[in-house]
PDB file of C-alpha atoms and ligand atoms in Angstrom:
ATOM      1  CA  MET W 209       0.115   0.431   0.103  1.00  0.00           C
ATOM      2  CA  THR W 210       1.373   3.463  -0.628  1.00  0.00           C
ATOM      3  CA  GLN W 211       1.493   5.924   1.929  1.00  0.00           C
ATOM      4  CA  ASP W 212      -1.321   8.482   0.202  1.00  0.00           C
ATOM      5  CA  GLU W 213      -3.408   5.011   1.022  1.00  0.00           C
ATOM      6  CA  LEU W 214      -2.316   4.862   3.891  1.00  0.00           C
ATOM      7  CA  LYS W 215      -4.332   7.627   4.346  1.00  0.00           C
ATOM      8  CA  THR W 216      -6.593   7.548   3.367  1.00  0.00           C
ATOM      9  CA  LEU W 217      -7.620   3.663   4.907  1.00  0.00           C
ATOM     10  CA  VAL W 218      -6.932   6.564   8.413  1.00  0.00           C
ATOM     11  CA  GLY W 219      -8.747   9.134   7.334  1.00  0.00           C
ATOM     12  CA  GLN W 220     -11.884   6.506   7.038  1.00  0.00           C
ATOM     13  CA  ALA W 221     -11.130   4.478   9.827  1.00  0.00           C
ATOM     14  CA  ALA W 222     -11.617   7.460  12.390  1.00  0.00           C
ATOM     15  CA  LEU W 223     -15.076   8.281  11.534  1.00  0.00           C
ATOM     16  CA  GLN W 224     -15.620   5.840  14.439  1.00  0.00           C
ATOM     17  CA  TYR W 225     -15.365   8.334  16.569  1.00  0.00           C
ATOM     18  CA  VAL W 226     -17.688  10.689  15.301  1.00  0.00           C
ATOM     19  CA  GLN W 227     -20.327  11.158  16.960  1.00  0.00           C
ATOM     20  CA  PRO W 228     -23.765  11.641  14.956  1.00  0.00           C
ATOM     21  CA  GLY W 229     -24.986  15.512  16.080  1.00  0.00           C
ATOM     22  CA  SER W 230     -22.274  16.445  16.959  1.00  0.00           C
ATOM     23  CA  ILE W 231     -19.683  19.393  16.556  1.00  0.00           C
ATOM     24  CA  VAL W 232     -15.553  17.780  15.811  1.00  0.00           C
ATOM     25  CA  GLY W 233     -12.756  19.710  16.073  1.00  0.00           C
ATOM     26  CA  VAL W 234     -10.037  19.022  13.166  1.00  0.00           C
ATOM     27  CA  GLY W 235      -6.773  19.110  12.568  1.00  0.00           C
ATOM     28  CA  THR W 236      -4.042  20.076   9.310  1.00  0.00           C
ATOM     29  CA  GLY W 237      -2.385  18.055   7.361  1.00  0.00           C
ATOM     30  CA  SER W 238      -2.672  15.772   4.427  1.00  0.00           C
ATOM     31  CA  THR W 239      -3.778  12.835   6.038  1.00  0.00           C
ATOM     32  CA  VAL W 240      -6.774  15.071   8.404  1.00  0.00           C
ATOM     33  CA  ASN W 241      -7.174  15.857   4.460  1.00  0.00           C
ATOM     34  CA  LYS W 242      -8.111  11.872   4.323  1.00  0.00           C
ATOM     35  CA  PHE W 243     -10.412  13.351   7.337  1.00  0.00           C
ATOM     36  CA  ILE W 244     -12.715  15.527   6.527  1.00  0.00           C
ATOM     37  CA  ASP W 245     -13.329  14.179   2.759  1.00  0.00           C
ATOM     38  CA  ALA W 246     -14.714  10.694   5.181  1.00  0.00           C
ATOM     39  CA  LEU W 247     -16.182  13.706   7.138  1.00  0.00           C
ATOM     40  CA  GLY W 248     -18.143  15.075   3.929  1.00  0.00           C
ATOM     41  CA  THR W 249     -20.510  12.091   3.698  1.00  0.00           C
ATOM     42  CA  MET W 250     -21.281  12.045   7.106  1.00  0.00           C
ATOM     43  CA  ALA W 251     -22.245  16.140   6.705  1.00  0.00           C
ATOM     44  CA  GLY W 252     -25.123  15.460   7.051  1.00  0.00           C
ATOM     45  CA  GLN W 253     -25.419  14.316  10.149  1.00  0.00           C
ATOM     46  CA  ILE W 254     -23.240  15.890  11.967  1.00  0.00           C
ATOM     47  CA  LYS W 255     -23.805  19.964  13.780  1.00  0.00           C
ATOM     48  CA  GLY W 256     -20.240  21.051  12.867  1.00  0.00           C
ATOM     49  CA  ALA W 257     -16.901  21.009  13.372  1.00  0.00           C
ATOM     50  CA  VAL W 258     -14.055  22.893  14.895  1.00  0.00           C
ATOM     51  CA  SER W 259     -10.606  24.042  12.860  1.00  0.00           C
ATOM     52  CA  SER W 260      -7.443  24.673  13.509  1.00  0.00           C
ATOM     53  CA  SER W 261      -6.550  26.325   9.960  1.00  0.00           C
ATOM     54  CA  ILE W 262      -7.728  27.965   7.274  1.00  0.00           C
ATOM     55  CA  VAL W 263      -7.237  25.468   5.380  1.00  0.00           C
ATOM     56  CA  SER W 264      -8.891  22.764   6.843  1.00  0.00           C
ATOM     57  CA  THR W 265     -11.794  25.368   7.134  1.00  0.00           C
ATOM     58  CA  GLU W 266     -12.241  25.766   3.815  1.00  0.00           C
ATOM     59  CA  ARG W 267     -12.118  22.047   2.796  1.00  0.00           C
ATOM     60  CA  LEU W 268     -14.859  21.250   6.159  1.00  0.00           C
ATOM     61  CA  GLN W 269     -17.236  24.060   3.898  1.00  0.00           C
ATOM     62  CA  ALA W 270     -16.458  22.511   0.238  1.00  0.00           C
ATOM     63  CA  LEU W 271     -17.763  19.813   1.377  1.00  0.00           C
ATOM     64  CA  GLY W 272     -21.012  22.341   3.087  1.00  0.00           C
ATOM     65  CA  ILE W 273     -20.068  21.492   6.824  1.00  0.00           C
ATOM     66  CA  THR W 274     -20.359  24.365   8.968  1.00  0.00           C
ATOM     67  CA  VAL W 275     -17.162  25.569  11.365  1.00  0.00           C
ATOM     68  CA  PHE W 276     -17.742  27.642  14.206  1.00  0.00           C
ATOM     69  CA  ASP W 277     -15.665  29.572  15.525  1.00  0.00           C
ATOM     70  CA  ALA W 278     -13.881  27.807  18.859  1.00  0.00           C
ATOM     71  CA  THR W 279     -15.014  30.597  20.902  1.00  0.00           C
ATOM     72  CA  ALA W 280     -18.782  29.253  20.326  1.00  0.00           C
ATOM     73  CA  VAL W 281     -17.795  25.633  21.429  1.00  0.00           C
ATOM     74  CA  ASP W 282     -17.082  24.614  24.956  1.00  0.00           C
ATOM     75  CA  GLU W 283     -16.198  21.440  24.522  1.00  0.00           C
ATOM     76  CA  LEU W 284     -15.810  18.828  21.923  1.00  0.00           C
ATOM     77  CA  ALA W 285     -16.178  15.688  22.503  1.00  0.00           C
ATOM     78  CA  VAL W 286     -13.077  14.382  19.908  1.00  0.00           C
ATOM     79  CA  TYR W 287     -10.505  16.289  17.731  1.00  0.00           C
ATOM     80  CA  ILE W 288      -8.699  14.436  14.919  1.00  0.00           C
ATOM     81  CA  ASP W 289      -5.595  15.469  13.945  1.00  0.00           C
ATOM     82  CA  GLY W 290      -2.199  14.069  12.659  1.00  0.00           C
ATOM     83  CA  ALA W 291       0.790  13.340  13.423  1.00  0.00           C
ATOM     84  CA  ASP W 292       4.980  14.043  12.657  1.00  0.00           C
ATOM     85  CA  GLU W 293       5.875  11.768  14.808  1.00  0.00           C
ATOM     86  CA  ILE W 294       4.276  10.297  18.035  1.00  0.00           C
ATOM     87  CA  ASP W 295       5.247   7.666  20.269  1.00  0.00           C
ATOM     88  CA  HIS W 296       5.133   4.950  22.393  1.00  0.00           C
ATOM     89  CA  ALA W 297       3.532   7.514  25.025  1.00  0.00           C
ATOM     90  CA  GLY W 298       1.309   9.171  22.591  1.00  0.00           C
ATOM     91  CA  TYR W 299       3.838  11.431  23.171  1.00  0.00           C
ATOM     92  CA  MET W 300       3.483  13.809  19.461  1.00  0.00           C
ATOM     93  CA  ILE W 301       5.320  16.391  17.688  1.00  0.00           C
ATOM     94  CA  LYS W 302       3.628  18.200  15.226  1.00  0.00           C
ATOM     95  CA  GLY W 303       3.648  21.590  13.392  1.00  0.00           C
ATOM     96  CA  GLY W 304       4.609  20.463   9.752  1.00  0.00           C
ATOM     97  CA  GLY W 305       1.981  22.177   8.423  1.00  0.00           C
ATOM     98  CA  ALA W 306       2.357  25.087  10.793  1.00  0.00           C
ATOM     99  CA  ALA W 307      -0.952  24.679  11.720  1.00  0.00           C
ATOM    100  CA  LEU W 308       0.342  23.558  15.987  1.00  0.00           C
ATOM    101  CA  THR W 309      -0.144  26.078  17.961  1.00  0.00           C
ATOM    102  CA  ARG W 310      -3.960  26.393  16.740  1.00  0.00           C
ATOM    103  CA  GLU W 311      -3.571  22.334  16.814  1.00  0.00           C
ATOM    104  CA  LYS W 312      -2.718  22.027  20.498  1.00  0.00           C
ATOM    105  CA  ILE W 313      -5.815  25.172  21.194  1.00  0.00           C
ATOM    106  CA  VAL W 314      -8.680  23.181  19.657  1.00  0.00           C
ATOM    107  CA  ALA W 315      -6.741  19.484  21.118  1.00  0.00           C
ATOM    108  CA  ALA W 316      -6.861  21.189  24.139  1.00  0.00           C
ATOM    109  CA  GLN W 317     -10.733  22.018  24.245  1.00  0.00           C
ATOM    110  CA  ALA W 318     -11.545  18.345  23.513  1.00  0.00           C
ATOM    111  CA  ARG W 319     -12.496  15.458  25.921  1.00  0.00           C
ATOM    112  CA  GLN W 320      -9.918  12.950  23.325  1.00  0.00           C
ATOM    113  CA  PHE W 321      -7.675  13.797  20.537  1.00  0.00           C
ATOM    114  CA  VAL W 322      -7.588  11.418  18.404  1.00  0.00           C
ATOM    115  CA  CYS W 323      -4.508  10.363  16.433  1.00  0.00           C
ATOM    116  CA  ILE W 324      -4.110   9.219  12.891  1.00  0.00           C
ATOM    117  CA  ALA W 325      -0.754   8.308  11.665  1.00  0.00           C
ATOM    118  CA  ASP W 326       0.383   6.185   8.657  1.00  0.00           C
ATOM    119  CA  GLU W 327       3.386   3.289  10.482  1.00  0.00           C
ATOM    120  CA  SER W 328       5.592   5.898   9.216  1.00  0.00           C
ATOM    121  CA  LYS W 329       5.272   7.933  12.082  1.00  0.00           C
ATOM    122  CA  LEU W 330       5.259   6.015  15.059  1.00  0.00           C
ATOM    123  CA  VAL W 331       8.660   7.065  16.846  1.00  0.00           C
ATOM    124  CA  THR W 332      10.974   4.971  20.067  1.00  0.00           C
ATOM    125  CA  ALA W 333      11.800   8.777  20.923  1.00  0.00           C
ATOM    126  CA  LEU W 334      10.693  12.242  19.982  1.00  0.00           C
ATOM    127  CA  GLY W 335      13.336  14.490  17.425  1.00  0.00           C
ATOM    128  CA  ALA W 336      14.814  12.833  14.119  1.00  0.00           C
ATOM    129  CA  PHE W 337      11.008  15.121  12.630  1.00  0.00           C
ATOM    130  CA  PRO W 338      12.645  18.753  12.952  1.00  0.00           C
ATOM    131  CA  LEU W 339      10.752  20.384  15.496  1.00  0.00           C
ATOM    132  CA  PRO W 340       8.132  23.368  14.283  1.00  0.00           C
ATOM    133  CA  VAL W 341       8.078  25.973  17.219  1.00  0.00           C
ATOM    134  CA  GLU W 342       6.031  28.856  16.176  1.00  0.00           C
ATOM    135  CA  VAL W 343       7.831  32.653  17.705  1.00  0.00           C
ATOM    136  CA  ILE W 344       7.052  36.016  17.671  1.00  0.00           C
ATOM    137  CA  PRO W 345       9.597  37.418  14.828  1.00  0.00           C
ATOM    138  CA  MET W 346      11.277  39.881  17.413  1.00  0.00           C
ATOM    139  CA  ALA W 347      12.453  37.098  19.429  1.00  0.00           C
ATOM    140  CA  ALA W 348      13.695  34.167  17.084  1.00  0.00           C
ATOM    141  CA  LYS W 349      17.435  34.793  16.269  1.00  0.00           C
ATOM    142  CA  ARG W 350      17.271  34.706  20.141  1.00  0.00           C
ATOM    143  CA  ILE W 351      14.482  30.987  20.530  1.00  0.00           C
ATOM    144  CA  ALA W 352      17.302  30.228  17.780  1.00  0.00           C
ATOM    145  CA  ARG W 353      20.257  30.713  20.832  1.00  0.00           C
ATOM    146  CA  GLN W 354      18.048  29.266  23.130  1.00  0.00           C
ATOM    147  CA  PHE W 355      17.832  26.762  21.124  1.00  0.00           C
ATOM    148  CA  ALA W 356      21.457  25.904  20.829  1.00  0.00           C
ATOM    149  CA  ALA W 357      22.481  25.747  24.164  1.00  0.00           C
ATOM    150  CA  LEU W 358      20.907  22.762  24.173  1.00  0.00           C
ATOM    151  CA  GLY W 359      22.286  21.161  21.655  1.00  0.00           C
ATOM    152  CA  GLY W 360      19.837  22.199  18.537  1.00  0.00           C
ATOM    153  CA  VAL W 361      20.206  24.174  14.965  1.00  0.00           C
ATOM    154  CA  ALA W 362      16.946  26.814  14.752  1.00  0.00           C
ATOM    155  CA  ALA W 363      16.287  27.439  11.027  1.00  0.00           C
ATOM    156  CA  LEU W 364      13.133  30.010  10.172  1.00  0.00           C
ATOM    157  CA  ARG W 365      10.708  28.312   8.289  1.00  0.00           C
ATOM    158  CA  LEU W 366      10.280  29.807   4.709  1.00  0.00           C
ATOM    159  CA  LYS W 367       8.177  30.053   1.881  1.00  0.00           C
ATOM    160  CA  SER W 368       8.655  30.866  -1.651  1.00  0.00           C
ATOM    161  CA  GLY W 369      12.391  33.248  -0.202  1.00  0.00           C
ATOM    162  CA  VAL W 370      10.920  34.477   2.784  1.00  0.00           C
ATOM    163  CA  PRO W 371      10.135  33.651   5.739  1.00  0.00           C
ATOM    164  CA  LEU W 372       6.384  32.209   6.086  1.00  0.00           C
ATOM    165  CA  VAL W 373       4.026  33.654   7.937  1.00  0.00           C
ATOM    166  CA  THR W 374       1.251  31.023  10.357  1.00  0.00           C
ATOM    167  CA  ASP W 375      -2.205  31.954  10.559  1.00  0.00           C
ATOM    168  CA  ASN W 376      -1.175  34.724  13.324  1.00  0.00           C
ATOM    169  CA  GLY W 377       0.610  36.160  11.942  1.00  0.00           C
ATOM    170  CA  GLN W 378       3.911  34.904  13.790  1.00  0.00           C
ATOM    171  CA  HIS W 379       7.114  32.822  11.953  1.00  0.00           C
ATOM    172  CA  ILE W 380       7.954  29.221  12.141  1.00  0.00           C
ATOM    173  CA  LEU W 381      11.325  27.855  13.404  1.00  0.00           C
ATOM    174  CA  ASP W 382      12.181  24.417  12.309  1.00  0.00           C
ATOM    175  CA  VAL W 383      15.080  23.229  15.292  1.00  0.00           C
ATOM    176  CA  THR W 384      17.309  20.050  14.415  1.00  0.00           C
ATOM    177  CA  GLY W 385      19.655  17.740  16.847  1.00  0.00           C
ATOM    178  CA  LEU W 386      17.261  17.889  19.871  1.00  0.00           C
ATOM    179  CA  LYS W 387      17.164  15.060  21.764  1.00  0.00           C
ATOM    180  CA  ILE W 388      13.321  15.819  24.022  1.00  0.00           C
ATOM    181  CA  VAL W 389      13.710  12.485  26.506  1.00  0.00           C
ATOM    182  CA  ASP W 390      11.401  14.031  28.999  1.00  0.00           C
ATOM    183  CA  PRO W 391       8.406  15.740  26.326  1.00  0.00           C
ATOM    184  CA  LEU W 392       6.549  17.014  29.031  1.00  0.00           C
ATOM    185  CA  ALA W 393       9.451  18.470  30.610  1.00  0.00           C
ATOM    186  CA  PHE W 394      11.058  19.832  28.122  1.00  0.00           C
ATOM    187  CA  GLU W 395       7.304  21.750  26.238  1.00  0.00           C
ATOM    188  CA  SER W 396       6.989  23.715  30.248  1.00  0.00           C
ATOM    189  CA  THR W 397      11.028  24.469  29.959  1.00  0.00           C
ATOM    190  CA  VAL W 398      10.671  26.051  25.508  1.00  0.00           C
ATOM    191  CA  ASN W 399       7.053  27.483  26.769  1.00  0.00           C
ATOM    192  CA  ASN W 400       9.041  29.629  29.033  1.00  0.00           C
ATOM    193  CA  TRP W 401      10.936  31.577  26.794  1.00  0.00           C
ATOM    194  CA  PRO W 402       9.773  35.039  26.047  1.00  0.00           C
ATOM    195  CA  GLY W 403       8.376  35.054  22.878  1.00  0.00           C
ATOM    196  CA  VAL W 404       7.784  31.349  21.826  1.00  0.00           C
ATOM    197  CA  VAL W 405       3.928  31.904  20.820  1.00  0.00           C
ATOM    198  CA  CYS W 406       3.466  27.314  20.613  1.00  0.00           C
ATOM    199  CA  VAL W 407       6.252  25.122  20.820  1.00  0.00           C
ATOM    200  CA  GLY W 408       5.307  21.424  18.486  1.00  0.00           C
ATOM    201  CA  VAL W 409       5.543  18.746  21.594  1.00  0.00           C
ATOM    202  CA  PHE W 410       2.503  17.421  22.095  1.00  0.00           C
ATOM    203  CA  ALA W 411       2.586  16.081  25.935  1.00  0.00           C
ATOM    204  CA  PHE W 412       0.583  18.670  27.634  1.00  0.00           C
ATOM    205  CA  GLN W 413      -1.758  18.142  24.498  1.00  0.00           C
ATOM    206  CA  LYS W 414      -0.681  14.327  24.135  1.00  0.00           C
ATOM    207  CA  ALA W 415      -3.140  11.973  22.208  1.00  0.00           C
ATOM    208  CA  SER W 416      -5.766   8.911  23.960  1.00  0.00           C
ATOM    209  CA  VAL W 417      -5.905   7.488  20.676  1.00  0.00           C
ATOM    210  CA  CYS W 418      -3.675   6.247  17.482  1.00  0.00           C
ATOM    211  CA  LEU W 419      -5.597   4.729  14.646  1.00  0.00           C
ATOM    212  CA  LEU W 420      -2.167   4.534  13.298  1.00  0.00           C
ATOM    213  CA  ALA W 421      -1.855   3.361   8.932  1.00  0.00           C
ATOM    214  CA  THR W 422      -0.479  -0.308   8.620  1.00  0.00           C
ATOM    215  CA  GLY W 423       0.628  -2.792   5.210  1.00  0.00           C
ATOM    216  CA  ALA W 424      -1.629  -5.025   7.319  1.00  0.00           C
ATOM    217  CA  GLY W 425      -4.491  -2.601   8.611  1.00  0.00           C
ATOM    218  CA  VAL W 426      -5.671  -0.422  10.876  1.00  0.00           C
ATOM    219  CA  LYS W 427      -4.011  -1.074  14.603  1.00  0.00           C
ATOM    220  CA  THR W 428      -5.664   0.897  17.457  1.00  0.00           C
ATOM    221  CA  LEU W 429      -2.671   2.135  20.284  1.00  0.00           C
ATOM    222  CA  THR W 430      -4.321   3.641  23.493  1.00  0.00           C
ATOM    223  CA  PHE W 431      -1.932   5.650  26.002  1.00  0.00           C
TER     224      PHE W 431
HETATM  225  C1  5RP O  36       0.151  19.897  11.044  1.00  0.00           C
HETATM  226  C2  5RP O  36       0.445  18.711  11.748  1.00  0.00           C
HETATM  227  C3  5RP O  36       0.426  17.656  11.010  1.00  0.00           C
HETATM  228  O1  5RP O  36      -1.139  16.257  11.348  1.00  0.00           O
HETATM  229  C4  5RP O  36       1.717  17.223  11.139  1.00  0.00           C
HETATM  230  O2  5RP O  36       2.090  17.711  10.081  1.00  0.00           O
HETATM  231  C5  5RP O  36       1.511  15.559   9.850  1.00  0.00           C
HETATM  232  O3  5RP O  36       0.449  15.992   8.424  1.00  0.00           O
HETATM  233  P1  5RP O  36       0.559  14.941   7.805  1.00  0.00           P
HETATM  234  O4  5RP O  36      -0.672  14.504   7.773  1.00  0.00           O
HETATM  235  O5  5RP O  36      -0.388  15.960   6.812  1.00  0.00           O
HETATM  236  O6  5RP O  36       2.000  13.931   7.193  1.00  0.00           O
HETATM  237  O7  5RP O  36       0.524  19.255  12.608  1.00  0.00           O
HETATM  238  O8  5RP O  36       0.205  21.150  11.106  1.00  0.00           O
END
């Protein structure tokens, strides 16, 4: 099976977590796009969605799904999103699609985080994937130096040769060379650095379930 087929498989499998009549939290990325396409078949059966990015909002609306502002909804039963890496405890690296801040916000509103991923995303330790960190531009250079003190190398993410601007009007640093042995402690530390908007370690908002697409079908990991 190709990676694209695995993403389709797991995107469809996630429908089992969507309760009719509910508002569902929706992440961002190519795997989530498969979930959104599958959710389109349930458009008439759900109340709507809270979305983690402009791109997901547009895809949901194109399928006739109502998108609610996060502030209009107190609690979500479920948030469904992909990951760049997920470990055996449900801790993740996210933000490859630059939507990490809103992803973490919507995840925090949900009782359950269902991560949908193909098997290439399952790791024993986080950190091989460059860690995305959303930063306020005036702090970017100092934050890069703080990562250097931890052994990391931070690169400003570019799009068409200029700094990528997130949905929140900020920049992204991608950090390589880190060893994230304690995801909770790491997330706390980086969150405390002035100018960090969001670090792409999802430890406090870890997955409760991971639907993992493999060549032998979808496996369910619970944490
Ligand atoms: C976007 C994300 C995505 O969930 C993550 O990058 C995985 O994306 P994909 O499903 O395309 O591999 O965090 O900010």
